[in-house]
Short mmCIF file of C-alpha atoms in Angstrom, two decimals:
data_model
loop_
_atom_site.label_atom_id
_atom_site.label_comp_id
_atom_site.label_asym_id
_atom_site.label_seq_id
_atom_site.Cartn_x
_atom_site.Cartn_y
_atom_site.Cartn_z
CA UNK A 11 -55.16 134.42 103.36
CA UNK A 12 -55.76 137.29 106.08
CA UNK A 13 -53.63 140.39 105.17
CA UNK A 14 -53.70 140.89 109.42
CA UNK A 15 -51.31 139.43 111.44
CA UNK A 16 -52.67 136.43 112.86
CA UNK A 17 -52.90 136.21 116.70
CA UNK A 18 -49.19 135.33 118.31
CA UNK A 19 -48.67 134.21 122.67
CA UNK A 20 -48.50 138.00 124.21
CA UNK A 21 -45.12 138.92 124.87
CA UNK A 22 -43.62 142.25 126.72
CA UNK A 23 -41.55 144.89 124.35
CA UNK A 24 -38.93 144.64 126.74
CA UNK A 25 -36.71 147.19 125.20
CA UNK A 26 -39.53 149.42 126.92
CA UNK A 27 -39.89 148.13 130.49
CA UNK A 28 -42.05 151.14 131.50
CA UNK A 29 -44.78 149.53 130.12
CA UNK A 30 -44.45 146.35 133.05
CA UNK A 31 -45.41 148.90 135.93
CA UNK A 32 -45.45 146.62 138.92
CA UNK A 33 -45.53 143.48 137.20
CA UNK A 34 -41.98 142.54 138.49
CA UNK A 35 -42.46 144.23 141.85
CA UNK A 36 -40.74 141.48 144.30
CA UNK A 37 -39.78 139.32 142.21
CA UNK A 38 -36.25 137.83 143.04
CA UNK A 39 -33.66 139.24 140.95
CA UNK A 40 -32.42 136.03 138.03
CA UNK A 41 -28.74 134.53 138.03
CA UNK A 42 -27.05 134.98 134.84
CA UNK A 43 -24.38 132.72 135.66
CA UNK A 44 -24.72 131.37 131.80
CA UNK A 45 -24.18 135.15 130.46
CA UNK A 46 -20.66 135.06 129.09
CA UNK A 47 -21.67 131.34 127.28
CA UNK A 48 -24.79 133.19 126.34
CA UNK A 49 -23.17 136.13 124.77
CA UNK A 50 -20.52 134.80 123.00
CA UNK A 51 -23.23 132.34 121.06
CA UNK A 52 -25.53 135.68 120.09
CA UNK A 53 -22.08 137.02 118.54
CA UNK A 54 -21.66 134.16 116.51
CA UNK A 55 -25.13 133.74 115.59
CA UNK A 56 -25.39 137.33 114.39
CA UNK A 57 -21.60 136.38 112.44
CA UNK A 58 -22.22 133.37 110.55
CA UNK A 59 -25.57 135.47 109.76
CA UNK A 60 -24.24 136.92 106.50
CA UNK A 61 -25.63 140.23 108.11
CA UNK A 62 -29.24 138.78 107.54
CA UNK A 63 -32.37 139.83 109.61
CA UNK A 64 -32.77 137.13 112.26
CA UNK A 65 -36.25 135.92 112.83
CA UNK A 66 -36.20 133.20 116.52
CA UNK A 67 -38.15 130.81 115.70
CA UNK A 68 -40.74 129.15 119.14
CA UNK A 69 -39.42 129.78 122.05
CA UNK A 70 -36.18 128.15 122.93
CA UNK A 71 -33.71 130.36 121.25
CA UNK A 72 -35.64 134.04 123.23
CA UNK A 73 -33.04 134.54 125.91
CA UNK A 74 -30.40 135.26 122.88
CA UNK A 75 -33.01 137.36 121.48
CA UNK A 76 -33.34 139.77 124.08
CA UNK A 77 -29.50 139.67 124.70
CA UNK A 78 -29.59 140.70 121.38
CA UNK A 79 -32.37 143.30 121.27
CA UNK A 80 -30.41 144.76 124.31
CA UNK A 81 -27.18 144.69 122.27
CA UNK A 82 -28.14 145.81 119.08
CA UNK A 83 -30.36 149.04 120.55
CA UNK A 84 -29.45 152.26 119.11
CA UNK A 85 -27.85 150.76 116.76
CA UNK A 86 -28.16 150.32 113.12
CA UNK A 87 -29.24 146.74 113.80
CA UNK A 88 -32.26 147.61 116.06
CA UNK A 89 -35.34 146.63 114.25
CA UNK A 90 -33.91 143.72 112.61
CA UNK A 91 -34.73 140.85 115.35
CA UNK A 92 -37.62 139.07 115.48
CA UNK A 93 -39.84 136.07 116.43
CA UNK A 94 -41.52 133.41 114.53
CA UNK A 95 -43.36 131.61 118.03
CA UNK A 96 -44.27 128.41 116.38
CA UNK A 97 -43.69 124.95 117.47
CA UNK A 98 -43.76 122.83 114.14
CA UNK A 99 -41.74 119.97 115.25
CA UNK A 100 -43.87 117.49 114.04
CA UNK A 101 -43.51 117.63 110.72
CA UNK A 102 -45.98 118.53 108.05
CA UNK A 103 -48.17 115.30 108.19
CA UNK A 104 -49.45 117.14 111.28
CA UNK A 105 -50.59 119.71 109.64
CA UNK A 106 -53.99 120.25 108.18
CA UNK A 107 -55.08 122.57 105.41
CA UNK A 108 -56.21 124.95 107.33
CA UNK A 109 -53.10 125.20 109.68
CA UNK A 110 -51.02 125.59 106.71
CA UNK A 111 -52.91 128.34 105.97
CA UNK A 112 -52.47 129.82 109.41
CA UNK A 113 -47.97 129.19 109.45
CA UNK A 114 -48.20 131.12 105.99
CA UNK A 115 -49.78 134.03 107.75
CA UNK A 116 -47.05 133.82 110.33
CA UNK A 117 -44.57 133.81 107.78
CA UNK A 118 -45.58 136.58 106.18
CA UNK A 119 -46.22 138.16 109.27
CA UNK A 120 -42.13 137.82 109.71
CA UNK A 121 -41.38 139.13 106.16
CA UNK A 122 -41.04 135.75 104.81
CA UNK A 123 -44.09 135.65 102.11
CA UNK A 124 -42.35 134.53 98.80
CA UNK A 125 -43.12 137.85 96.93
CA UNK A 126 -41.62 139.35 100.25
CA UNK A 127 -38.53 137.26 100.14
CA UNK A 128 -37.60 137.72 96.32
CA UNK A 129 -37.35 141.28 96.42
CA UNK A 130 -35.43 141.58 99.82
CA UNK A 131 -32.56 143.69 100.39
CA UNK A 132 -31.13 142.05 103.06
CA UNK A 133 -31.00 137.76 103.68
CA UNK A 134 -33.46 136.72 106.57
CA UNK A 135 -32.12 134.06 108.65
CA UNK A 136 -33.97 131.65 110.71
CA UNK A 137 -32.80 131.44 114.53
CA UNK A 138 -33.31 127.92 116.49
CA UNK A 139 -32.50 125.55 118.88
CA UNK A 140 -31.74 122.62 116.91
CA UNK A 141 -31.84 118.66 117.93
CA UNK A 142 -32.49 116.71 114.83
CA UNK A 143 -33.90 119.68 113.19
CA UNK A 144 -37.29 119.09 112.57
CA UNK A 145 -38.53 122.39 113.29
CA UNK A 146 -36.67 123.83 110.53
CA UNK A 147 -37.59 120.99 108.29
CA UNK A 148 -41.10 121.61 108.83
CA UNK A 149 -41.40 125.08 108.24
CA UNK A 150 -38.68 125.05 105.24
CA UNK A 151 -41.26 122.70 103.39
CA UNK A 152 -44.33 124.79 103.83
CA UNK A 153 -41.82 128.02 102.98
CA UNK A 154 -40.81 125.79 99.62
CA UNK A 155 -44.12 124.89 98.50
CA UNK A 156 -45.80 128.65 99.00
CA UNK A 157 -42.79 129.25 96.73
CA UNK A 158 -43.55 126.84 94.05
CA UNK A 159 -47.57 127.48 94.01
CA UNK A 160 -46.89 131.41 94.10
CA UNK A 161 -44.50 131.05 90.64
CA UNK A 162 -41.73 133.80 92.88
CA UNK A 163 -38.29 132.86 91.66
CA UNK A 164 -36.69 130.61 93.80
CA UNK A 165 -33.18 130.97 92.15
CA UNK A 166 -33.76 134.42 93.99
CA UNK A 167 -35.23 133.51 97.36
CA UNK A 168 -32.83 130.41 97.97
CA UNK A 169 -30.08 133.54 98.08
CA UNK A 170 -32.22 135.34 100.51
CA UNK A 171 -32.56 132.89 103.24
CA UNK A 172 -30.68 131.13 105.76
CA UNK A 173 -30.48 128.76 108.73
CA UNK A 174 -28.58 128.88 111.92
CA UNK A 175 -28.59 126.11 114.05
CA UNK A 176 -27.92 126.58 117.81
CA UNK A 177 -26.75 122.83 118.81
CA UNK A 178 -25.33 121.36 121.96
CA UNK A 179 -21.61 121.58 121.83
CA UNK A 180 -19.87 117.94 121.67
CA UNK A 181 -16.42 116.15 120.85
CA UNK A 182 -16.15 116.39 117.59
CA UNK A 183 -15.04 113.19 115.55
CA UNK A 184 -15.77 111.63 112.47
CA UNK A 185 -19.06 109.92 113.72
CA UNK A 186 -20.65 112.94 115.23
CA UNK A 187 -24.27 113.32 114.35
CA UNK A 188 -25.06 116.35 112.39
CA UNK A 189 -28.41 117.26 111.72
CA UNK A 190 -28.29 118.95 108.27
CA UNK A 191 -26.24 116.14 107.09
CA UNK A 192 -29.73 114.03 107.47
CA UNK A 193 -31.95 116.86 105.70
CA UNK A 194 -32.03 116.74 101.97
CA UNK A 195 -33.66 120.03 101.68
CA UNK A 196 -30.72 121.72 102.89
CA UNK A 197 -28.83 120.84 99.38
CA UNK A 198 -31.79 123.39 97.88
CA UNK A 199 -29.62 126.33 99.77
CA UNK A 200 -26.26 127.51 98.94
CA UNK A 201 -23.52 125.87 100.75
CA UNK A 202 -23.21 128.67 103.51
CA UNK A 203 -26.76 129.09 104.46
CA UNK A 204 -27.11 126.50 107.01
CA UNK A 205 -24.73 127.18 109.82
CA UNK A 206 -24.26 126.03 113.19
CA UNK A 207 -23.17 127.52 116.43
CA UNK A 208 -22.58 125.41 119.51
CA UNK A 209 -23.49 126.54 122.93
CA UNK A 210 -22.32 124.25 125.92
CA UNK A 211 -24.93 121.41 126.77
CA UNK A 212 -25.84 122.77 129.91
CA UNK A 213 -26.77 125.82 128.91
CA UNK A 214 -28.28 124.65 125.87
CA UNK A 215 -30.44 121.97 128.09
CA UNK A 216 -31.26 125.10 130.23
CA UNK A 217 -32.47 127.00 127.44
CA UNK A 218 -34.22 124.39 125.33
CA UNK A 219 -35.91 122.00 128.39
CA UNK A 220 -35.98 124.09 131.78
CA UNK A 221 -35.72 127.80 131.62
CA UNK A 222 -39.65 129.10 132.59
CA UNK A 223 -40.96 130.94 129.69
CA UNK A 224 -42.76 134.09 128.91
CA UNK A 225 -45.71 132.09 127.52
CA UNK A 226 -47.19 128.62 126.63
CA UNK A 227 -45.58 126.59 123.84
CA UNK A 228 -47.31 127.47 120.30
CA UNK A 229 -48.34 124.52 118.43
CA UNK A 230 -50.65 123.79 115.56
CA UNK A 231 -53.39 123.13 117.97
CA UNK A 232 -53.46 126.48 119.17
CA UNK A 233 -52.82 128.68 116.48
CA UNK A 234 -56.42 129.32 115.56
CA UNK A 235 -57.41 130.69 119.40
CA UNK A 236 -57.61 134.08 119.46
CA UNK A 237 -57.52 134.10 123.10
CA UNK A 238 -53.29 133.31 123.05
CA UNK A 239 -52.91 137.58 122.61
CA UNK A 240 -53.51 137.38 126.67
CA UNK A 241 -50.90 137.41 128.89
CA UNK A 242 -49.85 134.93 130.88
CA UNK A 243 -49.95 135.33 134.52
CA UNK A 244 -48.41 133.14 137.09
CA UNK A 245 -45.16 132.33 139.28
CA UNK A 246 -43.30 130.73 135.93
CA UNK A 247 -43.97 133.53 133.34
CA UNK A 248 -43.46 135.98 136.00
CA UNK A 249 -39.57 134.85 136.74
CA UNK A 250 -39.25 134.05 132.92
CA UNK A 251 -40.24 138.15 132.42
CA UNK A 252 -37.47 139.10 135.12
CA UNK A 253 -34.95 137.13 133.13
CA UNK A 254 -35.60 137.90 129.97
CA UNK A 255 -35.82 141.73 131.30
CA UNK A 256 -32.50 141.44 133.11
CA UNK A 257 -30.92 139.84 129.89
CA UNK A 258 -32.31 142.60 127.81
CA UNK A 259 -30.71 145.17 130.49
CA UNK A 260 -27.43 142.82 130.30
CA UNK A 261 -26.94 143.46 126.58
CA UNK A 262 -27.41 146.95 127.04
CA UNK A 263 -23.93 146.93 128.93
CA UNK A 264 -20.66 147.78 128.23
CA UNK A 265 -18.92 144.26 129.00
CA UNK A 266 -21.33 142.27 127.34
CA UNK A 267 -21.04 144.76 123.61
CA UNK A 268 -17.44 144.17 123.94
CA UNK A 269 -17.26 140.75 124.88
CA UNK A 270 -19.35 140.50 121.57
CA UNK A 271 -17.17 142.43 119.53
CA UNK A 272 -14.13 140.17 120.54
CA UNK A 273 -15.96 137.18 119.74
CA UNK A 274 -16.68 138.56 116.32
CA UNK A 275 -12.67 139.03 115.26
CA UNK A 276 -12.11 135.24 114.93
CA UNK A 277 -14.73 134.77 112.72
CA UNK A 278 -14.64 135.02 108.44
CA UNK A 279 -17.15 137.31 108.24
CA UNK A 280 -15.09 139.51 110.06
CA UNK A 281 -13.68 140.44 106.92
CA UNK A 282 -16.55 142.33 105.66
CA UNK A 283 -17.80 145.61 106.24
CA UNK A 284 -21.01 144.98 107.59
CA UNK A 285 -20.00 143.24 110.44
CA UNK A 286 -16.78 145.65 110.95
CA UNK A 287 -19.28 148.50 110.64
CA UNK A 288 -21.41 146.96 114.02
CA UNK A 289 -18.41 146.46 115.91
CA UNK A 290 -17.54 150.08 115.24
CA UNK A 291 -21.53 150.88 116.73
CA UNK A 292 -20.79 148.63 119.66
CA UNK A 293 -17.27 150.11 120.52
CA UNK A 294 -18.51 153.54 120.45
CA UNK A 295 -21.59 152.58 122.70
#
């Protein structure tokens, strides 16, 4: 396997905007009306975390990234966000050899190489949009078998790694569909590390199925092209850069830290210092 980090769809360090220059010159500034829905689902996804490093995986899930990486700035949480860009829905019968290959230099590109994972400090947590949860079933198999063929102690790594769900919010009865009730491999992880957090439909339709992104979709097919490092120009990347930049500038803001740090006294782990500890950083910010 390649010890560099295999090529990954371009995408802006948006905590430095100098770096666009013009690029956003005229461009019509986005509507956030989804930003209080938005924010209060980054709260709970960095809460039912377990104060893990969060890794978003593809694309869906980046406009609670950069929320996020706007948030978390200057504090001790910046640095611990970032991106896995595949799209693995399809399930591992998709996958050849060679592209398994390719997702384990991705992973380990995100910290998540077994001998990287065993001697963590911190939990990593996957970040996703999830449907019927695919994605994470995918990528949780090749993660397991690197595991077994490497001889790293799972009893160790199965502590170091979670799973947070983003799903579409619904009624809840005792027939509602959930998705890691359908996943065996899910039993392999302590009870706590798959979690959900719901988002309203709309938004979570916006986010997963219409919202223009920064970049194509990443699937297997196009992992071995070296020529996905190039930017993307054009009228839908270009408004997908103002948002995410405007999102990244929204988390930067007063109201949105403390709408976060409200959102984070309801939940358990609000009990533990970690997460008291950020809401101290976000206060004083």
């Amino acid at each position: 396997m390649s010890t560099s980090n295999p090529p990954q769809p371009h995408r802006w360090d948006l905590l430095r905007p100098d770096q666009l220059g013009t690029l956003l010159d005229g461009v019509e500034q986005p509507d956030l009306w989804y930003l209080d829905e938005l924010t209060v689902c980054a709260a709970k996804v960095v809460a039912r975390s377990g104060g893990a490093d969060l890794r978003f995986v593809g694309r869906s899930a980046d406009s609670v990234f950069d929320l996020l990486g706007g948030a978390l700035a200057e504090t001790s949480w910046s640095g611990r966000l970032g991106r896995l860009p595949l799209s693995c829905a399809g399930g591992t019968a998709e996958l050849s050899r060679r592209d398994v290959g390719r997702m384990r230099e991705h992973l380990a590109a995100a910290g998540m190489a077994p001998c990287d994972l065993a001697r963590r400090r911190r939990p990593l947590a996957l970040v996703d949009l999830v449907w019927a949860g695919r994605t994470f079933t995918t990528l949780h198999t090749v993660l397991r078998d690197w595991v077994e063929e490497s001889r790293e102690p799972w009893p160790v790594i199965r502590r170091r790694l979670r799973y947070l769900g983003i799903t579409a919010r619904t009624r809840t009865s005792p027939k509602t569909w959930r998705w890691r009730q359908h996943h065996p491999w899910t039993t392999d992880l302590p009870t706590r590390a798959v979690q959900n957090v719901s988002l309203d439909q709309s938004v979570w339709h916006l986010l997963g199925d219409h919202e223009p992104k920064t970049a194509p979709s990443f699937p297997p097919q196009r992992w071995h092209d070296d020529s996905v490092s190039v930017p993307v120009r054009g009228d839908g990347p270009t408004r997908a850069l103002a948002t995410a930049l405007a999102l990244v500038e929204a988390g930067r803001t007063r109201t949105v830290r403390r709408r976060l740090v409200r959102t984070f006294r309801p939940e358990p782990a609000f009990a533990e210092p970690w997460l008291r500890s950020l809401c101290h950083e976000l206060r004083s910010r």
